[in-house]
XYZ file of C-alpha atoms in Angstrom:
457
model
C -35.456 46.242 -55.489
C -38.959 45.987 -56.890
C -40.251 43.946 -59.775
C -41.748 45.664 -62.814
C -45.225 45.715 -61.292
C -43.858 47.348 -58.098
C -46.201 45.138 -56.140
C -43.575 42.995 -54.427
C -39.901 42.901 -53.635
C -37.285 40.787 -55.335
C -33.607 40.212 -54.503
C -30.410 41.109 -56.305
C -27.248 39.086 -55.848
C -24.070 41.078 -56.290
C -20.316 40.792 -55.907
C -18.614 43.296 -53.635
C -15.076 44.623 -53.808
C -13.533 47.199 -51.500
C -11.698 50.206 -52.845
C -9.134 52.254 -50.969
C -6.410 54.875 -51.513
C -3.233 53.963 -53.376
C 0.192 55.472 -52.750
C -0.552 58.536 -54.890
C -4.190 58.721 -53.734
C -5.429 56.942 -56.834
C -8.058 54.220 -56.191
C -6.829 50.659 -55.687
C -8.590 47.476 -54.625
C -8.177 46.227 -51.072
C -6.823 42.691 -51.056
C -6.687 39.885 -48.537
C -3.492 38.350 -47.135
C -3.251 35.831 -49.974
C -4.467 38.130 -52.742
C -8.244 37.746 -52.348
C -10.307 40.434 -54.053
C -13.932 39.430 -53.471
C -15.942 39.597 -50.250
C -13.243 41.322 -48.188
C -14.764 42.248 -44.827
C -15.187 45.902 -43.980
C -14.882 47.566 -40.590
C -17.546 46.259 -38.219
C -18.167 43.075 -40.201
C -17.343 39.471 -39.409
C -14.178 37.965 -40.782
C -14.229 34.484 -42.298
C -13.058 33.161 -38.940
C -15.918 34.993 -37.239
C -18.420 33.508 -39.657
C -17.037 30.030 -39.083
C -17.131 30.331 -35.292
C -20.710 31.673 -35.176
C -21.820 28.943 -37.591
C -20.229 26.447 -35.224
C -22.112 28.013 -32.300
C -25.367 27.448 -34.170
C -24.436 23.807 -34.745
C -23.767 23.378 -31.012
C -27.138 24.929 -30.211
C -28.798 22.488 -32.594
C -27.003 19.550 -30.991
C -28.186 20.631 -27.531
C -31.730 21.851 -28.108
C -32.708 19.655 -31.069
C -30.661 16.455 -30.918
C -30.144 16.015 -27.177
C -33.132 17.688 -25.510
C -35.707 17.498 -28.295
C -36.884 20.941 -27.231
C -36.778 22.470 -30.708
C -38.126 20.755 -33.841
C -35.663 19.082 -36.194
C -37.247 20.776 -39.219
C -38.805 24.233 -39.367
C -41.576 25.235 -41.737
C -41.018 28.859 -40.662
C -39.087 30.650 -37.933
C -42.047 32.198 -36.120
C -41.353 30.197 -32.955
C -38.007 32.041 -32.748
C -37.357 35.642 -31.729
C -34.274 36.854 -33.597
C -32.754 40.263 -32.957
C -29.516 42.105 -33.713
C -27.913 45.469 -33.018
C -27.257 47.879 -35.915
C -23.626 46.679 -36.111
C -23.136 44.532 -39.244
C -21.192 41.861 -37.357
C -24.065 41.426 -34.901
C -26.571 40.813 -37.682
C -24.123 38.493 -39.439
C -23.624 36.581 -36.185
C -27.375 35.956 -35.930
C -27.511 34.882 -39.562
C -24.604 32.467 -39.223
C -25.824 31.020 -35.917
C -29.332 30.557 -37.284
C -27.900 28.872 -40.386
C -25.856 26.539 -38.162
C -28.861 25.691 -36.024
C -31.191 25.270 -38.986
C -29.257 24.497 -42.176
C -31.002 23.734 -45.474
C -31.731 20.196 -44.272
C -33.499 21.641 -41.218
C -35.868 23.873 -43.205
C -38.688 22.976 -45.565
C -38.491 23.896 -49.228
C -41.137 26.606 -48.798
C -39.463 28.097 -45.712
C -40.201 31.871 -45.702
C -37.666 34.513 -44.716
C -37.205 34.628 -40.935
C -37.970 37.864 -39.105
C -34.970 39.600 -37.523
C -35.860 42.514 -35.251
C -33.593 45.581 -35.155
C -33.747 49.035 -33.590
C -32.461 52.480 -34.477
C -29.236 53.392 -32.633
C -31.069 55.893 -30.410
C -33.392 53.118 -29.171
C -30.810 50.348 -28.939
C -30.577 48.551 -25.612
C -28.911 45.369 -26.855
C -25.578 46.914 -25.931
C -24.594 49.537 -23.326
C -25.600 52.628 -25.298
C -23.378 55.415 -23.992
C -23.651 57.181 -27.359
C -27.372 57.821 -26.869
C -27.723 57.871 -23.098
C -26.133 60.991 -21.590
C -26.241 59.878 -17.982
C -24.785 56.475 -18.783
C -21.993 58.196 -20.708
C -21.254 60.234 -17.578
C -21.177 57.126 -15.425
C -19.033 55.044 -17.776
C -16.540 57.897 -18.179
C -16.309 58.314 -14.419
C -15.654 54.625 -13.766
C -13.124 54.534 -16.624
C -11.327 57.558 -15.161
C -11.278 55.937 -11.734
C -9.608 52.891 -13.280
C -7.025 55.116 -14.995
C -6.295 56.965 -11.749
C -5.940 53.676 -9.897
C -3.612 51.937 -12.358
C -1.657 54.470 -14.436
C 1.129 54.872 -11.882
C 1.162 51.249 -10.755
C 3.969 48.719 -11.105
C 1.735 46.764 -13.485
C 1.451 49.681 -15.939
C 5.195 50.309 -15.651
C 5.716 46.696 -16.693
C 3.431 47.139 -19.702
C 5.027 50.411 -20.694
C 8.489 48.869 -20.609
C 7.176 45.981 -22.701
C 5.167 47.852 -25.353
C 6.034 51.568 -25.390
C 8.400 51.235 -28.363
C 5.351 50.625 -30.568
C 3.276 53.511 -29.199
C 2.891 56.784 -31.143
C 5.627 59.364 -30.465
C 5.302 60.877 -27.003
C 2.784 58.278 -25.828
C 3.233 55.849 -22.950
C 1.068 52.831 -22.305
C -1.765 53.841 -19.979
C -5.385 53.009 -19.311
C -6.381 56.247 -21.077
C -3.527 56.477 -23.596
C -4.049 56.781 -27.356
C -4.667 54.023 -28.229
C -6.336 53.113 -24.934
C -5.177 49.996 -23.144
C -8.508 48.334 -23.981
C -7.878 49.091 -27.658
C -4.509 47.388 -27.449
C -6.271 44.405 -25.862
C -8.765 44.264 -28.746
C -5.920 44.192 -31.269
C -4.081 41.453 -29.401
C -7.210 39.309 -29.138
C -8.183 39.759 -32.783
C -4.722 38.807 -34.017
C -4.688 35.727 -31.801
C -7.977 34.637 -33.356
C -6.750 34.901 -36.941
C -3.488 33.035 -37.197
C 0.197 33.872 -37.724
C -0.385 36.122 -40.758
C -1.844 38.781 -38.466
C 0.611 38.492 -35.573
C 2.095 41.483 -33.758
C 5.614 41.464 -32.256
C 6.019 38.779 -29.615
C 6.020 41.226 -26.694
C 2.271 41.789 -27.172
C 1.633 38.157 -26.272
C 3.668 38.143 -23.063
C 1.522 36.065 -20.618
C 2.037 38.402 -17.667
C 1.316 41.441 -19.808
C -1.874 39.930 -21.211
C -3.107 39.035 -17.721
C -2.568 42.633 -16.556
C -4.296 44.094 -19.616
C -7.288 41.780 -19.218
C -7.715 42.488 -15.504
C -7.623 46.255 -16.005
C -9.925 46.102 -19.029
C -12.567 44.147 -17.114
C -12.400 46.633 -14.239
C -12.613 49.663 -16.529
C -15.619 48.476 -18.495
C -17.626 46.347 -16.076
C -16.961 47.318 -12.439
C -19.799 49.848 -12.617
C -22.340 47.050 -13.043
C -21.107 45.436 -9.839
C -21.206 48.622 -7.774
C -23.966 50.936 -9.000
C -27.674 50.244 -9.448
C -27.967 53.285 -11.743
C -25.102 51.989 -13.878
C -26.848 48.611 -14.209
C -30.174 50.249 -14.944
C -28.946 52.496 -17.759
C -26.329 50.144 -19.187
C -28.203 46.838 -19.361
C -31.394 47.146 -17.298
C -33.712 47.808 -20.233
C -32.538 44.658 -22.008
C -32.784 42.554 -18.846
C -36.286 43.878 -18.266
C -37.213 42.808 -21.801
C -35.784 39.332 -21.247
C -37.698 38.842 -18.020
C -40.850 40.227 -19.612
C -40.600 37.674 -22.417
C -40.085 34.857 -19.931
C -43.187 35.880 -18.019
C -45.010 36.357 -21.320
C -44.108 32.777 -22.177
C -45.582 31.628 -18.880
C -48.774 33.635 -19.426
C -49.088 32.688 -23.095
C -50.227 36.181 -24.048
C -47.923 37.006 -26.977
C -45.550 39.085 -24.835
C -42.849 36.444 -25.320
C -41.890 38.113 -28.617
C -44.562 36.509 -30.790
C -46.275 39.803 -31.584
C -43.000 41.240 -32.909
C -42.025 38.357 -35.202
C -45.227 36.534 -36.137
C -47.844 37.195 -38.772
C -48.081 37.650 -42.490
C -46.323 40.600 -44.122
C -47.380 43.907 -42.555
C -49.741 42.078 -40.181
C -47.962 41.102 -36.950
C -49.730 38.582 -34.792
C -49.893 34.804 -34.852
C -47.084 32.936 -36.551
C -47.335 32.221 -40.251
C -48.061 28.596 -39.433
C -50.505 29.439 -36.636
C -47.820 29.552 -33.928
C -48.990 31.099 -30.661
C -45.755 31.197 -28.677
C -42.012 31.729 -28.929
C -39.804 28.795 -27.934
C -36.337 30.161 -28.640
C -34.799 33.644 -28.808
C -31.393 34.550 -30.171
C -29.832 38.019 -30.263
C -26.656 39.136 -32.022
C -24.911 41.447 -29.581
C -21.407 42.236 -28.264
C -18.833 41.309 -25.660
C -19.841 44.374 -23.649
C -23.436 43.100 -23.655
C -22.531 39.656 -22.349
C -20.247 40.885 -19.588
C -22.818 43.533 -18.625
C -25.531 40.878 -18.283
C -23.350 38.653 -16.147
C -21.968 41.522 -14.040
C -25.439 42.944 -13.421
C -26.373 39.551 -11.943
C -23.205 39.420 -9.853
C -22.058 36.397 -11.852
C -18.935 37.739 -13.574
C -16.519 37.773 -10.648
C -13.125 36.328 -11.565
C -13.982 36.132 -15.272
C -11.760 37.334 -18.077
C -12.875 39.502 -20.981
C -15.395 37.450 -23.029
C -13.562 35.690 -25.881
C -14.858 35.817 -29.441
C -18.184 34.038 -30.078
C -18.990 33.977 -26.384
C -22.625 33.542 -25.499
C -24.983 33.792 -22.541
C -27.956 31.437 -22.327
C -30.959 32.293 -20.160
C -33.082 29.159 -19.969
C -36.630 28.973 -18.631
C -37.708 25.646 -17.096
C -41.072 24.387 -15.887
C -41.352 21.747 -13.181
C -43.020 18.540 -14.389
C -45.777 18.840 -11.829
C -46.560 22.436 -12.860
C -49.316 22.670 -15.470
C -48.691 25.040 -18.342
C -50.655 28.237 -17.908
C -52.146 28.695 -21.384
C -55.184 30.972 -21.512
C -54.897 31.010 -25.288
C -53.781 33.702 -27.653
C -56.071 36.732 -27.610
C -56.057 38.674 -30.909
C -57.512 41.740 -29.185
C -54.318 42.022 -27.149
C -52.373 42.342 -30.364
C -54.677 45.118 -31.575
C -54.195 47.046 -28.342
C -50.445 46.567 -28.657
C -50.471 47.954 -32.209
C -52.490 50.979 -31.115
C -50.001 51.611 -28.328
C -47.108 51.352 -30.773
C -48.731 53.860 -33.123
C -49.344 56.293 -30.287
C -45.759 55.768 -29.163
C -44.361 57.051 -32.458
C -45.095 60.664 -31.534
C -43.754 60.045 -28.063
C -40.490 58.605 -29.424
C -39.823 61.768 -31.410
C -39.669 63.697 -28.133
C -37.637 61.217 -26.109
C -40.512 59.961 -23.977
C -41.218 63.363 -22.439
C -44.981 62.941 -22.775
C -45.221 59.291 -21.777
C -47.656 58.559 -18.993
C -47.675 55.549 -16.746
C -50.085 52.791 -17.811
C -52.897 51.810 -15.464
C -52.216 48.540 -13.675
C -54.830 46.635 -15.668
C -53.087 47.571 -18.943
C -49.617 46.476 -17.832
C -48.359 42.959 -18.436
C -47.175 41.082 -15.357
C -43.681 40.898 -16.800
C -43.280 44.697 -16.916
C -44.347 45.284 -13.317
C -42.089 44.759 -10.278
C -42.696 41.581 -8.333
C -43.515 43.576 -5.197
C -46.469 45.180 -7.028
C -48.058 41.895 -8.111
C -51.010 40.497 -6.245
C -51.183 36.952 -4.913
C -52.783 35.471 -8.027
C -50.284 37.174 -10.354
C -47.336 35.906 -8.325
C -48.795 32.416 -8.340
C -48.475 32.314 -12.126
C -44.686 32.236 -11.688
C -44.666 29.259 -9.314
C -42.962 26.135 -10.632
C -40.800 28.014 -13.153
C -37.018 28.333 -12.948
C -34.300 30.304 -14.724
C -30.774 29.043 -15.325
C -27.983 31.298 -16.606
C -25.095 29.754 -18.533
C -22.014 31.673 -19.656
C -20.138 29.878 -22.416
C -21.885 26.630 -21.454
C -21.028 26.965 -17.741
C -23.996 27.265 -15.338
C -23.587 30.247 -13.004
C -24.975 30.712 -9.499
C -26.570 34.076 -8.684
C -26.095 35.256 -5.119
C -29.681 36.414 -4.702
C -30.947 32.942 -5.567
C -28.979 31.063 -2.928
C -31.511 31.466 -0.118
C -33.918 28.649 0.638
C -37.057 28.861 -1.480
C -35.378 30.919 -4.201
C -33.885 28.024 -6.162
C -34.631 24.478 -7.163
C -34.016 22.098 -4.295
C -30.566 20.615 -4.688
C -29.271 22.992 -7.388
C -28.637 26.680 -6.682
C -28.028 27.435 -10.368
C -31.785 27.120 -11.009
C -33.317 30.374 -9.718
C -37.044 30.488 -9.231
C -38.517 32.765 -11.882
C -39.895 34.958 -9.118
C -36.465 35.345 -7.479
C -34.788 36.075 -10.816
C -37.435 38.626 -11.704
C -37.125 40.263 -8.292
C -33.366 40.747 -8.810
C -33.763 42.181 -12.304
C -36.724 44.364 -11.306
C -34.429 46.356 -9.032
C -32.490 47.754 -11.987
C -35.070 47.693 -14.783
C -35.850 51.309 -15.724
C -39.511 52.226 -16.130
C -38.558 54.842 -18.732
C -35.044 54.390 -20.096
C -34.992 57.563 -22.209
C -36.125 59.727 -19.322
C -33.587 58.138 -16.985
C -30.838 58.801 -19.530
C -31.515 62.529 -19.207
C -31.844 62.571 -15.415
C -29.312 63.051 -12.595
C -26.837 64.835 -14.876
C -25.740 67.057 -11.983
C -25.411 64.199 -9.498
C -22.268 62.289 -8.419
C -21.395 59.241 -10.491
C -20.582 56.889 -7.620
C -23.174 55.557 -5.153
C -22.842 56.493 -1.506
C -24.228 53.172 -0.228
C -23.618 49.517 -0.998
C -25.454 48.638 -4.216
C -23.620 45.487 -5.243
C -25.196 43.371 -7.937
C -26.886 39.996 -7.916
C -29.168 40.506 -4.905
């Protein structure tokens, strides 16, 4: 809301209550399990348990990166050394808010701390989750892999076991199947959510049968994530744009040119650029996303084999390291680069209205190193990446990427530290140059690759 002079924005605190239909269709208030009326979560929002667990995640991040490593400052004057982003889903934004609050509580922020910047996108542009709703080709691919899973399992002994266990609670005429209504993955979601929220939400005991849960999890992982392991196109359309952004920001951090996310989050109101305290680089990025995002990232790197469906408040950490003997490459922040970026963004508005149909390829000199494949970089550009390493951790467990195992592609003595060049080379192979255009291509082509395209190499 605006103040009387309409020159600035103010805030309004309010109390929310949810209304629903009563027995005779008259309006009644929705209530919690013990009679709560205020702040009841709506569909797509975090529950109290979800808020508590994401707050706890933020506290763990503070303990690691502030208390133990001293990498992040103990007190922030502003958040312009952090790139914060969330999907349009309310729970994703709330997860970022809670995690940020846990990492930097009131005691970790100065009294004059300004509002942090949180970057979002419209659903049609969203790449922070596998966007089958706005990418036609990816929808084709995901449907095909899901159907293959249904064909493979629906008549199996495992599904017969589940049907015998759970069919009494299915809608009339429905049997438990991968593609039943509800789908098997939907049943899994319900089981997992009730397990996370205590006995008041419990289903009948059969839903928690250990053998049944193991079967459901194994089939769910195959249905949703096997495509990332097997198909380069699936990886490219499902998670490649996000992975390309992550690598680009890492390389931008190495180059010190603002492409690490600084241009998006820094600057005074309406004037993106340097941080509000003069910051010239991003040190920490945090995105509120989804279980399908995390498993897609790990599967696209070939690092999700043998894993179960990501539990609530799972997280993936991509950490960039610099060897002690490697000097920091800091040419200094160039304001003119920001102006060129803004001009490109303004020109891109017209292009976005037409799905990228009129986008032309940038000349080499106008492209950042991070957005160009490693094979296209010259000797000097590749040399900028020397002495930098990437480690991937899934729920605090370091993971080894197959393509980084070869000599010279990891830190001596520890295969979990990929060289930045090797990591970029892997991700480059499935980073789309034009995601929108790729989403509308190959619609008449088969969904499954005819050659080996396994991930992580």
